[in-house]
Structure formats: C-alpha cells, structure tokens
PDB file of C-alpha atoms in Angstrom:
ATOM      1  CA  MET A  30     -86.285  19.600  19.605  1.00 88.00           C
ATOM      2  CA  ASN A  31     -88.440  18.611  16.636  1.00 95.00           C
ATOM      3  CA  LEU A  32     -90.676  15.528  16.228  1.00 95.00           C
ATOM      4  CA  PRO A  33     -88.128  13.331  14.410  1.00 94.00           C
ATOM      5  CA  ASN A  34     -85.576  13.955  17.164  1.00 94.00           C
ATOM      6  CA  LYS A  35     -88.197  13.180  19.829  1.00 96.00           C
ATOM      7  CA  LEU A  36     -88.939   9.889  18.065  1.00 96.00           C
ATOM      8  CA  THR A  37     -85.232   9.067  18.052  1.00 95.00           C
ATOM      9  CA  ILE A  38     -85.010   9.803  21.784  1.00 97.00           C
ATOM     10  CA  LEU A  39     -88.117   7.669  22.358  1.00 97.00           C
ATOM     11  CA  ARG A  40     -86.402   4.784  20.538  1.00 97.00           C
ATOM     12  CA  VAL A  41     -83.387   5.046  22.840  1.00 97.00           C
ATOM     13  CA  CYS A  42     -85.626   5.264  25.921  1.00 97.00           C
ATOM     14  CA  LEU A  43     -87.526   2.122  24.885  1.00 98.00           C
ATOM     15  CA  ILE A  44     -84.360  -0.003  24.772  1.00 98.00           C
ATOM     16  CA  PRO A  45     -84.042  -0.677  28.538  1.00 98.00           C
ATOM     17  CA  PHE A  46     -87.718  -1.665  28.740  1.00 98.00           C
ATOM     18  CA  PHE A  47     -87.287  -3.968  25.757  1.00 98.00           C
ATOM     19  CA  VAL A  48     -84.220  -5.608  27.332  1.00 98.00           C
ATOM     20  CA  VAL A  49     -85.859  -6.061  30.734  1.00 98.00           C
ATOM     21  CA  PHE A  50     -89.000  -7.676  29.329  1.00 98.00           C
ATOM     22  CA  LEU A  51     -87.010  -9.935  27.010  1.00 98.00           C
ATOM     23  CA  LEU A  52     -84.706 -11.174  29.768  1.00 98.00           C
ATOM     24  CA  LEU A  53     -87.258 -11.434  32.602  1.00 97.00           C
ATOM     25  CA  GLU A  54     -87.545 -15.004  33.885  1.00 95.00           C
ATOM     26  CA  GLY A  55     -84.679 -16.038  31.635  1.00 93.00           C
ATOM     27  CA  GLY A  56     -86.702 -15.274  28.533  1.00 93.00           C
ATOM     28  CA  GLN A  57     -89.063 -18.172  29.281  1.00 94.00           C
ATOM     29  CA  ASN A  58     -92.220 -16.147  29.959  1.00 95.00           C
ATOM     30  CA  GLN A  59     -94.166 -15.772  26.712  1.00 94.00           C
ATOM     31  CA  THR A  60     -96.134 -12.782  27.993  1.00 96.00           C
ATOM     32  CA  TYR A  61     -92.937 -10.876  28.708  1.00 97.00           C
ATOM     33  CA  ARG A  62     -91.479 -11.938  25.347  1.00 96.00           C
ATOM     34  CA  SER A  63     -94.622 -10.663  23.624  1.00 96.00           C
ATOM     35  CA  ILE A  64     -94.324  -7.329  25.426  1.00 97.00           C
ATOM     36  CA  SER A  65     -90.658  -7.101  24.425  1.00 97.00           C
ATOM     37  CA  THR A  66     -91.641  -7.867  20.816  1.00 97.00           C
ATOM     38  CA  VAL A  67     -94.207  -5.061  20.793  1.00 97.00           C
ATOM     39  CA  ILE A  68     -91.670  -2.647  22.279  1.00 98.00           C
ATOM     40  CA  PHE A  69     -89.070  -3.672  19.694  1.00 98.00           C
ATOM     41  CA  ILE A  70     -91.530  -3.257  16.815  1.00 97.00           C
ATOM     42  CA  VAL A  71     -92.660   0.164  18.063  1.00 97.00           C
ATOM     43  CA  ALA A  72     -89.026   1.248  18.450  1.00 97.00           C
ATOM     44  CA  SER A  73     -88.210  -0.080  14.971  1.00 95.00           C
ATOM     45  CA  LEU A  74     -91.144   1.771  13.449  1.00 95.00           C
ATOM     46  CA  THR A  75     -89.965   5.043  15.003  1.00 94.00           C
ATOM     47  CA  ASP A  76     -86.774   4.562  12.967  1.00 88.00           C
ATOM     48  CA  MET A  77     -88.719   4.543   9.727  1.00 88.00           C
ATOM     49  CA  LEU A  78     -91.060   7.312  10.821  1.00 94.00           C
ATOM     50  CA  ASP A  79     -88.488   9.816  12.100  1.00 91.00           C
ATOM     51  CA  GLY A  80     -86.513   9.747   8.851  1.00 87.00           C
ATOM     52  CA  LYS A  81     -89.587  10.172   6.664  1.00 91.00           C
ATOM     53  CA  ILE A  82     -90.849  13.101   8.737  1.00 94.00           C
ATOM     54  CA  ALA A  83     -87.417  14.754   8.849  1.00 90.00           C
ATOM     55  CA  ARG A  84     -86.980  14.577   5.078  1.00 89.00           C
ATOM     56  CA  LYS A  85     -90.568  15.456   4.161  1.00 93.00           C
ATOM     57  CA  TYR A  86     -90.742  18.548   6.367  1.00 95.00           C
ATOM     58  CA  ASN A  87     -87.074  19.542   6.086  1.00 93.00           C
ATOM     59  CA  LEU A  88     -86.456  18.854   9.774  1.00 92.00           C
ATOM     60  CA  VAL A  89     -83.041  17.242   9.318  1.00 88.00           C
ATOM     61  CA  THR A  90     -80.719  18.291  12.151  1.00 86.00           C
ATOM     62  CA  ASN A  91     -77.162  17.498  13.173  1.00 82.00           C
ATOM     63  CA  PHE A  92     -78.579  15.872  16.310  1.00 86.00           C
ATOM     64  CA  GLY A  93     -80.742  13.614  14.141  1.00 86.00           C
ATOM     65  CA  LYS A  94     -77.885  12.776  11.774  1.00 81.00           C
ATOM     66  CA  PHE A  95     -75.841  11.664  14.768  1.00 82.00           C
ATOM     67  CA  MET A  96     -78.456  10.097  17.037  1.00 89.00           C
ATOM     68  CA  ASP A  97     -80.687   8.294  14.531  1.00 89.00           C
ATOM     69  CA  PRO A  98     -78.067   5.783  13.355  1.00 85.00           C
ATOM     70  CA  LEU A  99     -76.752   5.469  16.913  1.00 89.00           C
ATOM     71  CA  ALA A 100     -80.247   4.699  18.218  1.00 93.00           C
ATOM     72  CA  ASP A 101     -80.634   2.008  15.532  1.00 91.00           C
ATOM     73  CA  LYS A 102     -77.325   0.433  16.472  1.00 91.00           C
ATOM     74  CA  LEU A 103     -78.189   0.491  20.188  1.00 95.00           C
ATOM     75  CA  LEU A 104     -81.578  -1.111  19.579  1.00 96.00           C
ATOM     76  CA  VAL A 105     -80.392  -3.891  17.280  1.00 95.00           C
ATOM     77  CA  CYS A 106     -77.167  -4.615  19.174  1.00 96.00           C
ATOM     78  CA  SER A 107     -79.022  -4.743  22.501  1.00 97.00           C
ATOM     79  CA  ALA A 108     -81.458  -7.237  21.018  1.00 98.00           C
ATOM     80  CA  LEU A 109     -78.722  -9.393  19.516  1.00 97.00           C
ATOM     81  CA  ILE A 110     -76.711  -9.461  22.745  1.00 98.00           C
ATOM     82  CA  CYS A 111     -79.837 -10.483  24.677  1.00 98.00           C
ATOM     83  CA  LEU A 112     -80.471 -13.237  22.147  1.00 98.00           C
ATOM     84  CA  ILE A 113     -76.929 -14.553  22.758  1.00 98.00           C
ATOM     85  CA  GLU A 114     -77.743 -14.652  26.468  1.00 97.00           C
ATOM     86  CA  LEU A 115     -80.915 -16.597  25.702  1.00 97.00           C
ATOM     87  CA  GLY A 116     -78.963 -19.053  23.547  1.00 96.00           C
ATOM     88  CA  GLN A 117     -80.839 -18.180  20.361  1.00 96.00           C
ATOM     89  CA  ILE A 118     -78.058 -16.775  18.201  1.00 97.00           C
ATOM     90  CA  PRO A 119     -74.385 -17.650  17.986  1.00 97.00           C
ATOM     91  CA  SER A 120     -72.042 -15.035  19.378  1.00 98.00           C
ATOM     92  CA  TRP A 121     -69.848 -15.052  16.244  1.00 98.00           C
ATOM     93  CA  MET A 122     -72.756 -13.698  14.181  1.00 97.00           C
ATOM     94  CA  VAL A 123     -73.272 -10.865  16.628  1.00 98.00           C
ATOM     95  CA  ILE A 124     -69.549 -10.112  16.633  1.00 98.00           C
ATOM     96  CA  VAL A 125     -69.613  -9.783  12.826  1.00 97.00           C
ATOM     97  CA  ILE A 126     -72.644  -7.490  12.973  1.00 96.00           C
ATOM     98  CA  ILE A 127     -71.301  -5.292  15.781  1.00 97.00           C
ATOM     99  CA  SER A 128     -67.843  -5.147  14.173  1.00 97.00           C
ATOM    100  CA  ARG A 129     -69.413  -3.784  11.004  1.00 95.00           C
ATOM    101  CA  GLU A 130     -71.145  -1.067  13.031  1.00 92.00           C
ATOM    102  CA  PHE A 131     -67.863  -0.014  14.664  1.00 92.00           C
ATOM    103  CA  ILE A 132     -66.054   0.057  11.328  1.00 91.00           C
ATOM    104  CA  ILE A 133     -68.761   2.165   9.657  1.00 89.00           C
ATOM    105  CA  SER A 134     -68.888   4.502  12.655  1.00 85.00           C
ATOM    106  CA  GLY A 135     -65.131   4.937  12.368  1.00 85.00           C
ATOM    107  CA  PHE A 136     -65.433   5.681   8.666  1.00 82.00           C
ATOM    108  CA  ARG A 137     -68.098   8.278   9.368  1.00 82.00           C
ATOM    109  CA  LEU A 138     -65.987   9.885  12.089  1.00 82.00           C
ATOM    110  CA  VAL A 139     -62.940  10.198   9.827  1.00 83.00           C
ATOM    111  CA  ALA A 140     -65.126  11.472   6.986  1.00 83.00           C
ATOM    112  CA  SER A 141     -66.786  14.006   9.270  1.00 79.00           C
ATOM    113  CA  ASP A 142     -63.387  15.313  10.366  1.00 81.00           C
ATOM    114  CA  ASN A 143     -62.693  15.931   6.681  1.00 79.00           C
ATOM    115  CA  GLY A 144     -66.024  17.629   6.035  1.00 79.00           C
ATOM    116  CA  VAL A 145     -67.479  14.620   4.212  1.00 78.00           C
ATOM    117  CA  VAL A 146     -70.888  13.180   5.046  1.00 74.00           C
ATOM    118  CA  ILE A 147     -71.293   9.475   4.391  1.00 76.00           C
ATOM    119  CA  ALA A 148     -74.972   8.857   3.788  1.00 73.00           C
ATOM    120  CA  ALA A 149     -76.668   5.592   4.587  1.00 75.00           C
ATOM    121  CA  SER A 150     -76.691   3.269   1.606  1.00 83.00           C
ATOM    122  CA  TYR A 151     -79.538   1.097   0.412  1.00 89.00           C
ATOM    123  CA  TRP A 152     -77.479  -1.935   1.420  1.00 93.00           C
ATOM    124  CA  GLY A 153     -77.295  -0.562   4.958  1.00 89.00           C
ATOM    125  CA  LYS A 154     -81.026   0.086   5.025  1.00 87.00           C
ATOM    126  CA  PHE A 155     -81.795  -3.430   3.774  1.00 93.00           C
ATOM    127  CA  LYS A 156     -79.377  -4.800   6.369  1.00 94.00           C
ATOM    128  CA  THR A 157     -81.140  -2.955   9.183  1.00 91.00           C
ATOM    129  CA  THR A 158     -84.556  -4.088   7.946  1.00 93.00           C
ATOM    130  CA  PHE A 159     -83.533  -7.744   7.830  1.00 96.00           C
ATOM    131  CA  GLN A 160     -81.822  -7.491  11.212  1.00 96.00           C
ATOM    132  CA  MET A 161     -85.001  -6.101  12.734  1.00 95.00           C
ATOM    133  CA  ILE A 162     -87.179  -8.765  11.082  1.00 97.00           C
ATOM    134  CA  ALA A 163     -84.812 -11.509  12.243  1.00 97.00           C
ATOM    135  CA  VAL A 164     -84.838 -10.154  15.802  1.00 97.00           C
ATOM    136  CA  VAL A 165     -88.641 -10.115  15.895  1.00 97.00           C
ATOM    137  CA  LEU A 166     -88.814 -13.671  14.571  1.00 97.00           C
ATOM    138  CA  LEU A 167     -86.176 -14.849  17.043  1.00 97.00           C
ATOM    139  CA  ILE A 168     -88.028 -13.285  19.967  1.00 96.00           C
ATOM    140  CA  LEU A 169     -91.365 -14.753  18.893  1.00 95.00           C
ATOM    141  CA  GLN A 170     -89.907 -18.281  18.575  1.00 94.00           C
ATOM    142  CA  ILE A 171     -92.668 -19.605  16.325  1.00 95.00           C
ATOM    143  CA  PRO A 172     -91.707 -23.214  15.522  1.00 95.00           C
ATOM    144  CA  ALA A 173     -93.454 -23.135  12.116  1.00 97.00           C
ATOM    145  CA  LEU A 174     -91.273 -20.146  11.147  1.00 97.00           C
ATOM    146  CA  THR A 175     -87.906 -21.583  12.193  1.00 97.00           C
ATOM    147  CA  LEU A 176     -86.715 -21.900   8.596  1.00 97.00           C
ATOM    148  CA  VAL A 177     -87.906 -18.363   7.736  1.00 97.00           C
ATOM    149  CA  THR A 178     -86.230 -17.048  10.893  1.00 97.00           C
ATOM    150  CA  ASN A 179     -82.931 -18.708   9.986  1.00 97.00           C
ATOM    151  CA  ILE A 180     -83.114 -17.439   6.401  1.00 97.00           C
ATOM    152  CA  CYS A 181     -83.769 -13.865   7.605  1.00 97.00           C
ATOM    153  CA  LEU A 182     -80.888 -14.120  10.051  1.00 97.00           C
ATOM    154  CA  TRP A 183     -78.493 -15.322   7.332  1.00 98.00           C
ATOM    155  CA  ILE A 184     -79.718 -12.657   4.911  1.00 98.00           C
ATOM    156  CA  ALA A 185     -79.118 -10.035   7.621  1.00 97.00           C
ATOM    157  CA  LEU A 186     -75.604 -11.378   8.158  1.00 98.00           C
ATOM    158  CA  ILE A 187     -74.840 -11.431   4.421  1.00 98.00           C
ATOM    159  CA  LEU A 188     -76.224  -7.897   4.003  1.00 97.00           C
ATOM    160  CA  THR A 189     -74.069  -6.816   6.950  1.00 97.00           C
ATOM    161  CA  VAL A 190     -70.930  -7.955   5.111  1.00 97.00           C
ATOM    162  CA  VAL A 191     -72.118  -6.658   1.710  1.00 97.00           C
ATOM    163  CA  SER A 192     -73.011  -3.239   3.134  1.00 95.00           C
ATOM    164  CA  LEU A 193     -69.614  -3.044   4.841  1.00 95.00           C
ATOM    165  CA  ALA A 194     -67.847  -3.856   1.572  1.00 95.00           C
ATOM    166  CA  ASP A 195     -70.022  -1.299  -0.227  1.00 93.00           C
ATOM    167  CA  TYR A 196     -69.109   1.430   2.303  1.00 89.00           C
ATOM    168  CA  VAL A 197     -65.413   0.594   2.150  1.00 88.00           C
ATOM    169  CA  VAL A 198     -65.286   0.559  -1.657  1.00 90.00           C
ATOM    170  CA  LYS A 199     -67.345   3.736  -2.103  1.00 87.00           C
ATOM    171  CA  ASN A 200     -65.511   5.639   0.629  1.00 84.00           C
ATOM    172  CA  ARG A 201     -61.951   4.316   0.412  1.00 83.00           C
ATOM    173  CA  LYS A 202     -60.716   7.842  -0.285  1.00 82.00           C
ATOM    174  CA  VAL A 203     -61.738   8.760   3.261  1.00 77.00           C
ATOM    175  CA  LEU A 204     -59.060   6.381   4.527  1.00 73.00           C
ATOM    176  CA  THR A 205     -56.297   7.712   2.296  1.00 76.00           C
ATOM    177  CA  GLU A 206     -57.266  11.385   2.589  1.00 64.00           C
ATOM    178  CA  GLY A 207     -58.155  11.040   6.256  1.00 52.00           C
ATOM    179  CA  GLY A 208     -54.621  10.110   7.195  1.00 52.00           C
ATOM    180  CA  MET A 209     -55.416   6.599   8.373  1.00 50.00           C
TER     181      MET A 209
END
C-alpha cells in the first residue's frame, strides 16, 4: 500500500464526513458548511497529489488505476446529490453528470475485458476540475460570486458532455470489438 493509494483511500474516507457536515442542520449552519468545504477541498487536493506522486515515483498500481477515478466519482457525485437535497442545483444537471460517469465506467469495463486501457483525457480532467470548483462555490454560497458559480457550473456541465463525446469518438472501436 503505497502513498498514492493511501491518499486515494483517505479521499474515500473523507466523503462521509463531508456529507454529514454539509447536511447538518439542513445545510443552514455556516460553520458546518465551512467545515464541509475544507474537507471537500482537502479531498480534492488528494486527487491531484496522488496522481502526481504515482507518476513521478513510478508507483502506479492496478488498485490506483481502479480506485482513483472511483474515489473522484464518489466525492463529486456525493457533493452534487447533497446539493440537490439543499435545493442548490437542479436534479437534471446531476443526472447528466452521473450518467456520463456510468457510461465512461462501462466503456472502461468493456475495454478492460479486451485488454485495452482507456486513459483519462484532458477533457475529463478539465471536467473534474470545473465540477470541483463549482461544488466549492455552491457550498460557500457567496452572493457576490453567484454569477461566477453559475458559469462554473455550466462549464462543468458542458465539459461533462464534451468529454463524453470525446471518449465515445476516440474509443468507439471498444463498442464494436467488445461485442456490445
């Protein structure tokens, strides 16, 4: 169990604490929201850190290849679902985002069965970055940043669709060769 994998596990372990603090008192307590924001930011930073360490020191493992993207999806999807509950984001946006994650996971599963590794694309990385920024801004609820928050949320949604299209186009052979 190397350091990047420990950071990935830490990210997963932080998710319940993030959710609890965000939803305590119906999301109305600013202290709890601030704590949830700090937890989310720390968890998000572990995503960046674990990948850099793994690549720099050649610590890439099958566990990391599987768990790192899963941990990201769990973190972001948990946040988005909580934000639906708090009435801060429309459910249709979250459905689009989560649907993309299921589709890409399915692609990766079929590809893996055929010995093909589908690497994360830059579009996917930009998408994750904007999703995480939008989540932080939504949690913070700073009135002066409402326009910026909405722009980040829409950019995240657009990047979600663009990255899905990019994966499908670049990996369409997986569908035909994978027997789907």
